[in-house]
Every structure is written in C-alpha cells, then in structure tokens.
PDB file of C-alpha atoms in Angstrom:
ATOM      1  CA  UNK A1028     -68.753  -0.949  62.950  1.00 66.00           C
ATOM      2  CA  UNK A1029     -67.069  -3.560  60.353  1.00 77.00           C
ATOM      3  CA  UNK A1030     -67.392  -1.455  57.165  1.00 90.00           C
ATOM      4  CA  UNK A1031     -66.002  -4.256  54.977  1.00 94.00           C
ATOM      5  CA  UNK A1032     -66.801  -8.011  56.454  1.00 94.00           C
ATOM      6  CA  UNK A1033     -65.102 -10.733  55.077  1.00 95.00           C
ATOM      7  CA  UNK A1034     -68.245 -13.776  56.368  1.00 92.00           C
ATOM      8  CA  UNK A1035     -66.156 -16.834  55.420  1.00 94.00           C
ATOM      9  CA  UNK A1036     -62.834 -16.926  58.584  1.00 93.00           C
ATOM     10  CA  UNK A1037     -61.466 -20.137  56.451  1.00 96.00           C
ATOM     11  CA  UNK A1038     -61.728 -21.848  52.975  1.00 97.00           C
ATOM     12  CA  UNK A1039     -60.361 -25.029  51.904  1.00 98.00           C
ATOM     13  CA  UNK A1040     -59.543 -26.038  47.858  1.00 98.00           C
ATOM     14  CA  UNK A1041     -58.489 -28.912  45.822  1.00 98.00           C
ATOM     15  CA  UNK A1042     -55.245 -27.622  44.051  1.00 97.00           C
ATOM     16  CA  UNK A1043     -56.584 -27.201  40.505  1.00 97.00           C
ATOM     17  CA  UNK A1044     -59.954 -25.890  41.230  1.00 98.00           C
ATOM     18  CA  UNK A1045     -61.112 -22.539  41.613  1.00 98.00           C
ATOM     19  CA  UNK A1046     -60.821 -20.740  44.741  1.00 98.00           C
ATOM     20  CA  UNK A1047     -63.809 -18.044  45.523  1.00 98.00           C
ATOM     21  CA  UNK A1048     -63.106 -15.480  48.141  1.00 98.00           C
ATOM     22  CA  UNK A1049     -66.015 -12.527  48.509  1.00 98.00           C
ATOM     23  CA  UNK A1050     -65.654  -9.734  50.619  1.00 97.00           C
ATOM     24  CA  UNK A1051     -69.238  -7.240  51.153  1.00 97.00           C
ATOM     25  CA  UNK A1052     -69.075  -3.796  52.563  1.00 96.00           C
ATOM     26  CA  UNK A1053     -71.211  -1.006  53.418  1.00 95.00           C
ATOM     27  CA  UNK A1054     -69.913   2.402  53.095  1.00 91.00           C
ATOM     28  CA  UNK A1055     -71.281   3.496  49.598  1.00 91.00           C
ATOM     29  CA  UNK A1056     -67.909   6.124  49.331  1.00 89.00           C
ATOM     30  CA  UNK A1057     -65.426   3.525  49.071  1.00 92.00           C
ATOM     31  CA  UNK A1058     -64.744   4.116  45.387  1.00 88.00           C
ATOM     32  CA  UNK A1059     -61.476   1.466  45.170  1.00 90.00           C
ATOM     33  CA  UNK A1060     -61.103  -2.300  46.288  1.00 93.00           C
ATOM     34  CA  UNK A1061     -57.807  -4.199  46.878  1.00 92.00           C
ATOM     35  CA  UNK A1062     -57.286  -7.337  47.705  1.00 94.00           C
ATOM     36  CA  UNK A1063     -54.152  -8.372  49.841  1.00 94.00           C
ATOM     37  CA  UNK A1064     -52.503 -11.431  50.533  1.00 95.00           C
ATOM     38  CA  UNK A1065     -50.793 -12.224  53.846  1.00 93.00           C
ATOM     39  CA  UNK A1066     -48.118 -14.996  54.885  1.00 92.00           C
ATOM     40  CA  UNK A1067     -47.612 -15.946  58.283  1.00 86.00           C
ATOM     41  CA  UNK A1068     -44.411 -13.323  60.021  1.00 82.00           C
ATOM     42  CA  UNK A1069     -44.988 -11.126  56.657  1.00 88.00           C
ATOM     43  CA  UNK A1070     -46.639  -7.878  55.880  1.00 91.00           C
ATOM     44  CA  UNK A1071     -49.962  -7.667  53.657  1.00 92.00           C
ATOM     45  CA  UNK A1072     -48.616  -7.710  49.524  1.00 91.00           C
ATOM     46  CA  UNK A1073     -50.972  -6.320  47.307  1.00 90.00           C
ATOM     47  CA  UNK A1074     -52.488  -8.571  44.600  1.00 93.00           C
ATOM     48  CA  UNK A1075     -55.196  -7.145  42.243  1.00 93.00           C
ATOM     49  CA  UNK A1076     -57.363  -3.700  42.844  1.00 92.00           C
ATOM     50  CA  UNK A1077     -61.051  -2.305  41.039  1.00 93.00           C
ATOM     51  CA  UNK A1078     -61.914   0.598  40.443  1.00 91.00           C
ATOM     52  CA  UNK A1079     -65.550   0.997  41.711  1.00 92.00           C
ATOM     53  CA  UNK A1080     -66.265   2.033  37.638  1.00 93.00           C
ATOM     54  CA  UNK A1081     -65.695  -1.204  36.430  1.00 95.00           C
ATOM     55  CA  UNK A1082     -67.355  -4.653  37.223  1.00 96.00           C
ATOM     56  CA  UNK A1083     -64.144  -6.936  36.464  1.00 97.00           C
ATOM     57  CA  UNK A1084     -60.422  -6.729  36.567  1.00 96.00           C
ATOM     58  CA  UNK A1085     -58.640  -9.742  35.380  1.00 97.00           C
ATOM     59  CA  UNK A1086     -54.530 -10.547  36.094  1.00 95.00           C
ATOM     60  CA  UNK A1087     -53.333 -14.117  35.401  1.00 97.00           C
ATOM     61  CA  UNK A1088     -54.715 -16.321  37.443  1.00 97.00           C
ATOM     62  CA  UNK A1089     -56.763 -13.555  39.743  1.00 97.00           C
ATOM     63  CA  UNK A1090     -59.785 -11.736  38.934  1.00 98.00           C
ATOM     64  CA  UNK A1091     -61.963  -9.494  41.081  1.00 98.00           C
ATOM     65  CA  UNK A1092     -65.712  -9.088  40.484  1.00 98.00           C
ATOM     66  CA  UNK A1093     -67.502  -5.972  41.660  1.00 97.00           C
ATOM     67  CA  UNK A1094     -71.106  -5.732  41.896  1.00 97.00           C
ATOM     68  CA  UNK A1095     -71.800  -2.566  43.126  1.00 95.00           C
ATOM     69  CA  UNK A1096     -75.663  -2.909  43.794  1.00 95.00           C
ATOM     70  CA  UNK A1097     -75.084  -5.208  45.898  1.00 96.00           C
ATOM     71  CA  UNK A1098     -71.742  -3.793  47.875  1.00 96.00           C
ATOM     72  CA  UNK A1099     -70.300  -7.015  46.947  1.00 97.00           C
ATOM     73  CA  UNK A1100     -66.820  -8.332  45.519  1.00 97.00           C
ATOM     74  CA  UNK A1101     -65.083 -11.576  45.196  1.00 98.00           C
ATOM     75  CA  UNK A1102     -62.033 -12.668  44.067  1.00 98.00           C
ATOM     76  CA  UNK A1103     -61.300 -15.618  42.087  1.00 98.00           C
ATOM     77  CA  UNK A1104     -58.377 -17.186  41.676  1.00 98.00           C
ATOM     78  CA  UNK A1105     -57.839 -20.481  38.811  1.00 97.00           C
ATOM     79  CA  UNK A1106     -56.308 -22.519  38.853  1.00 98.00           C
ATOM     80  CA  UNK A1107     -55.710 -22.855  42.491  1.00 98.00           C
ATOM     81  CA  UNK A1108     -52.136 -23.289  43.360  1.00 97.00           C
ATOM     82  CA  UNK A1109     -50.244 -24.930  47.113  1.00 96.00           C
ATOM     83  CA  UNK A1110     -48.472 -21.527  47.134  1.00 95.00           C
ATOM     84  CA  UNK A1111     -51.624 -19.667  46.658  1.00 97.00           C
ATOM     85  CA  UNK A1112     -52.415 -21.002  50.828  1.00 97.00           C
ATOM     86  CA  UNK A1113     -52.749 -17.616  52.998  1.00 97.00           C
ATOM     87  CA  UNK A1114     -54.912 -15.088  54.273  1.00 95.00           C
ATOM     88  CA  UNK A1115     -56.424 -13.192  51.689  1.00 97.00           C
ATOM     89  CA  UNK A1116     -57.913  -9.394  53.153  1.00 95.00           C
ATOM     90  CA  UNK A1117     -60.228  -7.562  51.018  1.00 95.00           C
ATOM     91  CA  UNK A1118     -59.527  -3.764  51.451  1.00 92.00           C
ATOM     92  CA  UNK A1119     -61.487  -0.631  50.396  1.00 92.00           C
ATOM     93  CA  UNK A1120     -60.594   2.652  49.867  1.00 87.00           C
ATOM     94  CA  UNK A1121     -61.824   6.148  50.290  1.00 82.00           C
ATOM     95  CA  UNK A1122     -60.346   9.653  50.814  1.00 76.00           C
ATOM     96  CA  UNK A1123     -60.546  10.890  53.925  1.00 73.00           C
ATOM     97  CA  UNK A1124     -60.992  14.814  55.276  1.00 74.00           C
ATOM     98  CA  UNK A1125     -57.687  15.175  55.301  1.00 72.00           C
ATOM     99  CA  UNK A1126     -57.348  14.163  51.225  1.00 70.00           C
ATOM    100  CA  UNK A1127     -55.437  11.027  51.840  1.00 72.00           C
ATOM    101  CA  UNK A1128     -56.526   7.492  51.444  1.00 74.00           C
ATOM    102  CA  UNK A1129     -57.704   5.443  53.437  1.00 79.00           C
ATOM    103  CA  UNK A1130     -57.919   1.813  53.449  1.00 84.00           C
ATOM    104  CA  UNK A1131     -60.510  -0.091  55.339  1.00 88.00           C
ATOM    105  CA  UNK A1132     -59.729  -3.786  55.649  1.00 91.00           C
ATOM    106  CA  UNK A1133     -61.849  -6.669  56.102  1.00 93.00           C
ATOM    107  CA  UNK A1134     -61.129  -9.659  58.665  1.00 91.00           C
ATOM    108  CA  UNK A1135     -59.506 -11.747  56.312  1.00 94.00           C
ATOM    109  CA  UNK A1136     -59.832 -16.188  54.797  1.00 96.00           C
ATOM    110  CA  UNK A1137     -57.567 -18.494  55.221  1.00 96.00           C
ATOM    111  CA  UNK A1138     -57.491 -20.073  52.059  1.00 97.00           C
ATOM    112  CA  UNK A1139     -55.945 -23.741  52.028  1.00 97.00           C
ATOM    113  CA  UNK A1140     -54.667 -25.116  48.789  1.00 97.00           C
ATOM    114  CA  UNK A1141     -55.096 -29.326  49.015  1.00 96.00           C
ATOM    115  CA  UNK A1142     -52.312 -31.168  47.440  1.00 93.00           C
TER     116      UNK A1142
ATOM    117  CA  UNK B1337     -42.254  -5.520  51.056  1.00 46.00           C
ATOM    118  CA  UNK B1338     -38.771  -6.086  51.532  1.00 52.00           C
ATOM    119  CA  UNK B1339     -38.463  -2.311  50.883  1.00 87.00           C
ATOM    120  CA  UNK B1340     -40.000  -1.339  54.196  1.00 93.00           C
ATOM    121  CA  UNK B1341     -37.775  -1.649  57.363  1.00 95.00           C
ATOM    122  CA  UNK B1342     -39.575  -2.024  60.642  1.00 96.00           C
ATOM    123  CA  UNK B1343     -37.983  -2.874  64.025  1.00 96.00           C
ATOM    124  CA  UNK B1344     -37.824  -4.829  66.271  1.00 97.00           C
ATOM    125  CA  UNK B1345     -40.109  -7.284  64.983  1.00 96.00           C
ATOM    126  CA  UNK B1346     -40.902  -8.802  68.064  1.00 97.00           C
ATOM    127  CA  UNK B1347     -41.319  -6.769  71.510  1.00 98.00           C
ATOM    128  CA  UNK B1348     -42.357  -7.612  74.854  1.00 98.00           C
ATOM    129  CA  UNK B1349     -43.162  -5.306  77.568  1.00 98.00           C
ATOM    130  CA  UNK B1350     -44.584  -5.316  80.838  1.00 97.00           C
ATOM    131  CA  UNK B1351     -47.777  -3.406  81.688  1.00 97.00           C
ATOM    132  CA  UNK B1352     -47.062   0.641  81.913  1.00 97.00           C
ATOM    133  CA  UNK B1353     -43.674   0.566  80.424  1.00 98.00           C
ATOM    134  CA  UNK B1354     -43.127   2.563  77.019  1.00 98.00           C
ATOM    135  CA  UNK B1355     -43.246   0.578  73.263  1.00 98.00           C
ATOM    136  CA  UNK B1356     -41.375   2.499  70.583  1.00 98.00           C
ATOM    137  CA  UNK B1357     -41.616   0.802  66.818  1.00 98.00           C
ATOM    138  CA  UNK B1358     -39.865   2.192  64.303  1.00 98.00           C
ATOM    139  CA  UNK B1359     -40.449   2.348  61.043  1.00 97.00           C
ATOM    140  CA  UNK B1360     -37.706   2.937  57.844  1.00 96.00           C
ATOM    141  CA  UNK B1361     -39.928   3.641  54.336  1.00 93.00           C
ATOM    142  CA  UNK B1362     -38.565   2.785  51.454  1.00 89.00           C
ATOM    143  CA  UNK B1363     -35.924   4.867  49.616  1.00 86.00           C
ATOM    144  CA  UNK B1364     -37.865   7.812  48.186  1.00 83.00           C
ATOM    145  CA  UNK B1365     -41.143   7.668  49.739  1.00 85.00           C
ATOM    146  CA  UNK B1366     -42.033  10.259  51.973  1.00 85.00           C
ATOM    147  CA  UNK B1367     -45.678   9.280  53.352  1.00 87.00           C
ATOM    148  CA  UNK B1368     -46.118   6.496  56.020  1.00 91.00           C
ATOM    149  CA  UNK B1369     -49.337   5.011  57.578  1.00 91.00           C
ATOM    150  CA  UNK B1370     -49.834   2.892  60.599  1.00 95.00           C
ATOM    151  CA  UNK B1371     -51.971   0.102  60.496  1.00 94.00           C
ATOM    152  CA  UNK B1372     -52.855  -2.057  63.830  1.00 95.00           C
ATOM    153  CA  UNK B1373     -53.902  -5.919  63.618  1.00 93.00           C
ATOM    154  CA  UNK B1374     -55.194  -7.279  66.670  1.00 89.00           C
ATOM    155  CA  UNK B1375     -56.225 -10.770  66.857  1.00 82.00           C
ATOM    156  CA  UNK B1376     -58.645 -12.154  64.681  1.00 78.00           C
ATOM    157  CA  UNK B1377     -59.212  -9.398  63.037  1.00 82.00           C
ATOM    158  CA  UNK B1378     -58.750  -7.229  60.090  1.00 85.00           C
ATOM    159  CA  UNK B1379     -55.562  -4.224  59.639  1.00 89.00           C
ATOM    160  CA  UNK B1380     -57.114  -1.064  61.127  1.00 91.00           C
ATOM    161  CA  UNK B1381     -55.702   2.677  60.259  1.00 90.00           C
ATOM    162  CA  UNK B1382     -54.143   4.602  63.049  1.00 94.00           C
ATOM    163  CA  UNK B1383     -52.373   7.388  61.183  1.00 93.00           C
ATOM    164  CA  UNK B1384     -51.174   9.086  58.108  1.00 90.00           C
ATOM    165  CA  UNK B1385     -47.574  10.977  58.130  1.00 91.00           C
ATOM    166  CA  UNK B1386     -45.573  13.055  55.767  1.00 89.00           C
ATOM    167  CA  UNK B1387     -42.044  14.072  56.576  1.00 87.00           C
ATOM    168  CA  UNK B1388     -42.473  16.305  60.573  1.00 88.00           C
ATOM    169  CA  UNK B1389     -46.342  16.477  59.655  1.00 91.00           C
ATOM    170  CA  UNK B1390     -49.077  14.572  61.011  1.00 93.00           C
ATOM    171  CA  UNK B1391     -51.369  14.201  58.345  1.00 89.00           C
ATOM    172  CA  UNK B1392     -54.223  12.244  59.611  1.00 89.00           C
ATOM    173  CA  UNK B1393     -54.981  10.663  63.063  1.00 92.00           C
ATOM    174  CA  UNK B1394     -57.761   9.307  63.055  1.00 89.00           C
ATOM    175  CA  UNK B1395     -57.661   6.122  63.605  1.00 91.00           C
ATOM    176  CA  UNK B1396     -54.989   6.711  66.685  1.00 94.00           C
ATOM    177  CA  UNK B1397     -56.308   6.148  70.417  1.00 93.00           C
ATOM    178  CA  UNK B1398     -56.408   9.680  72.104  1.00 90.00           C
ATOM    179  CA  UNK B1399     -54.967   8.625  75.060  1.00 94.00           C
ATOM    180  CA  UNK B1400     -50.857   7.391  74.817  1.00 97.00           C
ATOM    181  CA  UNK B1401     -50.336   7.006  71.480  1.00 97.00           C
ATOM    182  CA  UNK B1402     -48.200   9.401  69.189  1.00 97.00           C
ATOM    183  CA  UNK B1403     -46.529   9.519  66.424  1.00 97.00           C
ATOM    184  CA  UNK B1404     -43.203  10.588  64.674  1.00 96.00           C
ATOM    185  CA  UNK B1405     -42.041  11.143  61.515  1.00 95.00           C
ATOM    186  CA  UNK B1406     -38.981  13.476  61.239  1.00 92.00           C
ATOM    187  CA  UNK B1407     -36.970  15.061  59.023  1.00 89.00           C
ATOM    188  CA  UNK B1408     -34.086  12.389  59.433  1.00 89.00           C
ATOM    189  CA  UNK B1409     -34.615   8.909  60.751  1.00 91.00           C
ATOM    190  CA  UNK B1410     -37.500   6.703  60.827  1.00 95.00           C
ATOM    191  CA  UNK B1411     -41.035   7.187  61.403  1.00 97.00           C
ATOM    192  CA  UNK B1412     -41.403   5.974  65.473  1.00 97.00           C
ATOM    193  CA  UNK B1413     -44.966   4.994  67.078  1.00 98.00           C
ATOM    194  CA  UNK B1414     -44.709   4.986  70.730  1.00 98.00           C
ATOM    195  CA  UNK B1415     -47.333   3.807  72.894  1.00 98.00           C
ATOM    196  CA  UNK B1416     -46.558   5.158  76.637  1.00 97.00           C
ATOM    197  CA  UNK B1417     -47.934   3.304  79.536  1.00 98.00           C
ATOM    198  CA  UNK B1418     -48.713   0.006  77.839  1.00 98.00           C
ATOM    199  CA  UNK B1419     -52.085  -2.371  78.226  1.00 97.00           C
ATOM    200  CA  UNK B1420     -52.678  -5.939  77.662  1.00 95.00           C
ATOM    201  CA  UNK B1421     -54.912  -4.765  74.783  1.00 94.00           C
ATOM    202  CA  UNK B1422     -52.231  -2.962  73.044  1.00 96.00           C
ATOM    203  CA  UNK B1423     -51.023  -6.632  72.001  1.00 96.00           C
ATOM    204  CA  UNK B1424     -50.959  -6.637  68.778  1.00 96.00           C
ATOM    205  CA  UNK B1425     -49.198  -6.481  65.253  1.00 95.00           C
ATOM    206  CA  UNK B1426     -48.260  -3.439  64.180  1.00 97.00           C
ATOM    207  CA  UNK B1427     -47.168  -2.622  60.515  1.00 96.00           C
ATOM    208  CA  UNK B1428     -46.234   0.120  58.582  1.00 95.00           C
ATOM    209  CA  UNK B1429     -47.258   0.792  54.789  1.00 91.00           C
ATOM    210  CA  UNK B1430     -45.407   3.605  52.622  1.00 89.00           C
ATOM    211  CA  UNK B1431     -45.750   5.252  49.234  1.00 83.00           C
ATOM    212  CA  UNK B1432     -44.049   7.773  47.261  1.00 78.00           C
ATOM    213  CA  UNK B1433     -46.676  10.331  47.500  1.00 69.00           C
ATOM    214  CA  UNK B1434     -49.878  10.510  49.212  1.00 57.00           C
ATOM    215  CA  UNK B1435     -51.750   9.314  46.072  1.00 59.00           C
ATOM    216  CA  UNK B1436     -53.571   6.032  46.289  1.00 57.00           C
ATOM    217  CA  UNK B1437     -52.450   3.355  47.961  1.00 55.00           C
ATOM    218  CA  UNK B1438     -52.644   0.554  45.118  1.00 53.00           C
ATOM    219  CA  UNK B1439     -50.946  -1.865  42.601  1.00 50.00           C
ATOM    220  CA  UNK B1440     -46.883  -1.445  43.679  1.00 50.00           C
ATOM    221  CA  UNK B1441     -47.253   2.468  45.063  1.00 59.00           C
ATOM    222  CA  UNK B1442     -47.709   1.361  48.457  1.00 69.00           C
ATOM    223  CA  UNK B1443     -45.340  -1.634  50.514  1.00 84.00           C
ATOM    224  CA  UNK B1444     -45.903  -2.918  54.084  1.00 91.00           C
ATOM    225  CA  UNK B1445     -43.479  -3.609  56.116  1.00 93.00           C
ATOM    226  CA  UNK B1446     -43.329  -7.265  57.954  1.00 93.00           C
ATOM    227  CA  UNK B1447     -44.823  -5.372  61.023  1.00 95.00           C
ATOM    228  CA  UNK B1448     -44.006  -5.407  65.053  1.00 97.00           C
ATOM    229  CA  UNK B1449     -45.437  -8.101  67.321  1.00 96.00           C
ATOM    230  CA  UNK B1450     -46.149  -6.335  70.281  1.00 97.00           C
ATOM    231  CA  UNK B1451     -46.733  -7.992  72.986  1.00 97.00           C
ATOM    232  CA  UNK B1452     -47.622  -6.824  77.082  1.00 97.00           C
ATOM    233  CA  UNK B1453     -47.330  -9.079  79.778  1.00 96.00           C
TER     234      UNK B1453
END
C-alpha cells in the first residue's frame, strides 16, 4: 500500500535547466509535505516543506507546488546545479493515534545534473 | 545531520544472530524515530520514542524487533534472530519535542547498513 509514489525511479538534467520532480499520494489526511534530499552513505536532509493550506512555497532555487485536488506535488528546482545530483524523497505527514507525526515517504529520483 | 550519532554504520551478521544499532540524538532532543530503507524503496516508520517510553510502534515487525530508549545512553534497536530480509539501512531521525518533524526540528542520522549473510 504505497501511500505516496514517487512514478519517475531516475531523472536526468542539463545543468542550467530546470529540474521537475513530482511526487502523488493518496491518503487525503496527510496535511504536510517535505521533500528530502539524500547523498549516497548519508542520512535524508530536509530541503523545503508545504503546508497542505497553501499551493506554493518558494526557497532560493526550490519551490514546491501542491495541488491538492489532484493529491499531487512537485518540486522544482532552477537553475539546476552538479551538486544538486541525488535522490530526492517526497515525504508526507500526518498525526498518528498516538499524537505524533508521522512521515510517509515516497520511493525516491535520482536526479542527475549534466555538466 | 551531523548532529545525530548512529553506530556502527556498517554491520554484518549471520542468519539468527542478534543486530543491536544504536542511536545518540542530538544534544537536547528527547524524541527519536526509526525509519527502515530496504532496497529500492522509500524510508518506512518503525517507531516513535521519548526518553524510557515507547511512544508509537507501529510500523515495528511484531515478531523480534524492540526498541530502547533509556534514561541514559542511546536509543538501541535490536533485531533478535536475524533474516536475510532484515538487510537493510536503518536510520534514526530526532527532534526536540514531538512536534512536527519539518524545516531544521528534525535531523537523521547517516543510518546502519545492516546486512545478514
């Protein structure tokens, strides 16, 4: 039962463009989205969150869309960078019996950054 | 991340002997959760701690897993009896308080590599 599925396992993008990572889920309580990014050895390092009552949340170079109709986000990232090559996981969040949260994480994209 | 302390990073064992990861949160948070990645796929929660209570388990297999966090020391996940599917990377997340777990209020650790042969 993949609550959030992350459809794309690998993305590859000229340094310079834009870089498009989505990320759908199903489980209308998740009320907050993260986005984490992963090297290879390293722990997950949180990048950029939404709040399920907003559509956008801009930081720099990242911004995450929400559509909420259609249990969808993405997360954009420009201009594309070499270091900006890792696995990106799209995480949501909802509280769970026990009043804690509780993230849900998706597969994860390998994004590649072309020289 | 470099906040959170896990150990050993790598660990081998042979089928039915004991894995024990530990688990050192950062200075000053008290709440730890348990994630497991297994290959190819996506960080899955096992279990939600506060200083000697288990908050939330979930996400833990019923059958030789537990979970430690106590009053002094680390938090310690110790599978008993290991599998070939209990390969797997193992990390540990913590956060000051058991608010949400977003922007810089919650850090993983670089996890465990478990792995049974």
């Amino acid at each position: 039962d993949q609550q959030v599925k992350q459809n794309s396992p690998s993305l590859s993008v000229q340094e310079g463009r834009i870089s498009i990572l989505n990320c759908d889920y199903t489980n209308s309580m998740f009320d907050y989205f993260l986005w984490y990014k992963k090297y290879p050895a390293e722990g997950p390092t949180f990048l950029i969150s939404i709040s399920s009552i907003k559509d956008k949340n801009e930081d720099g170079r990242f911004t995450v869309f929400l559509n909420k109709s259609a249990k969808h986000l993405s997360l954009h990232i420009v201009p594309s960078q070499p270091g900006d090559s890792a696995v990106y996981f799209c995480a949501a969040s909802a509280r769970s019996n026990f009043g804690n949260e509780k993230l849900t994480f998706g597969t994860g994209t390998r994004l590649t950054i072309i020289p | 991340n470099a906040g959170v302390m896990q150990n050993p990073r790598h660990l081998v064992r042979r089928r039915g002997q004991e894995a024990r990861l530990r688990c050192s949160p950062m200075k000053g948070h008290s709440h730890v959760y348990w994630y497991r990645q297994l290959p190819e796929e996506g960080l899955k929660f096992m279990v939600y701690l506060q200083k000697e209570n288990i908050i939330d388990e979930s996400g833990m297999p019923k059958e030789r897993f537990s979970a430690e966090f106590p009053k002094e020391g680390p938090s310690i996940l110790r599978i008993q009896q290991v599998v070939r599917g209990d390969s797997a990377a193992y990390f540990c997340a913590s956060s000051p308080a058991g608010r949400r777990l977003m922007n810089t209020e919650a850090f993983f650790g670089q996890g465990t590599r478990l792995t049974v042969v």
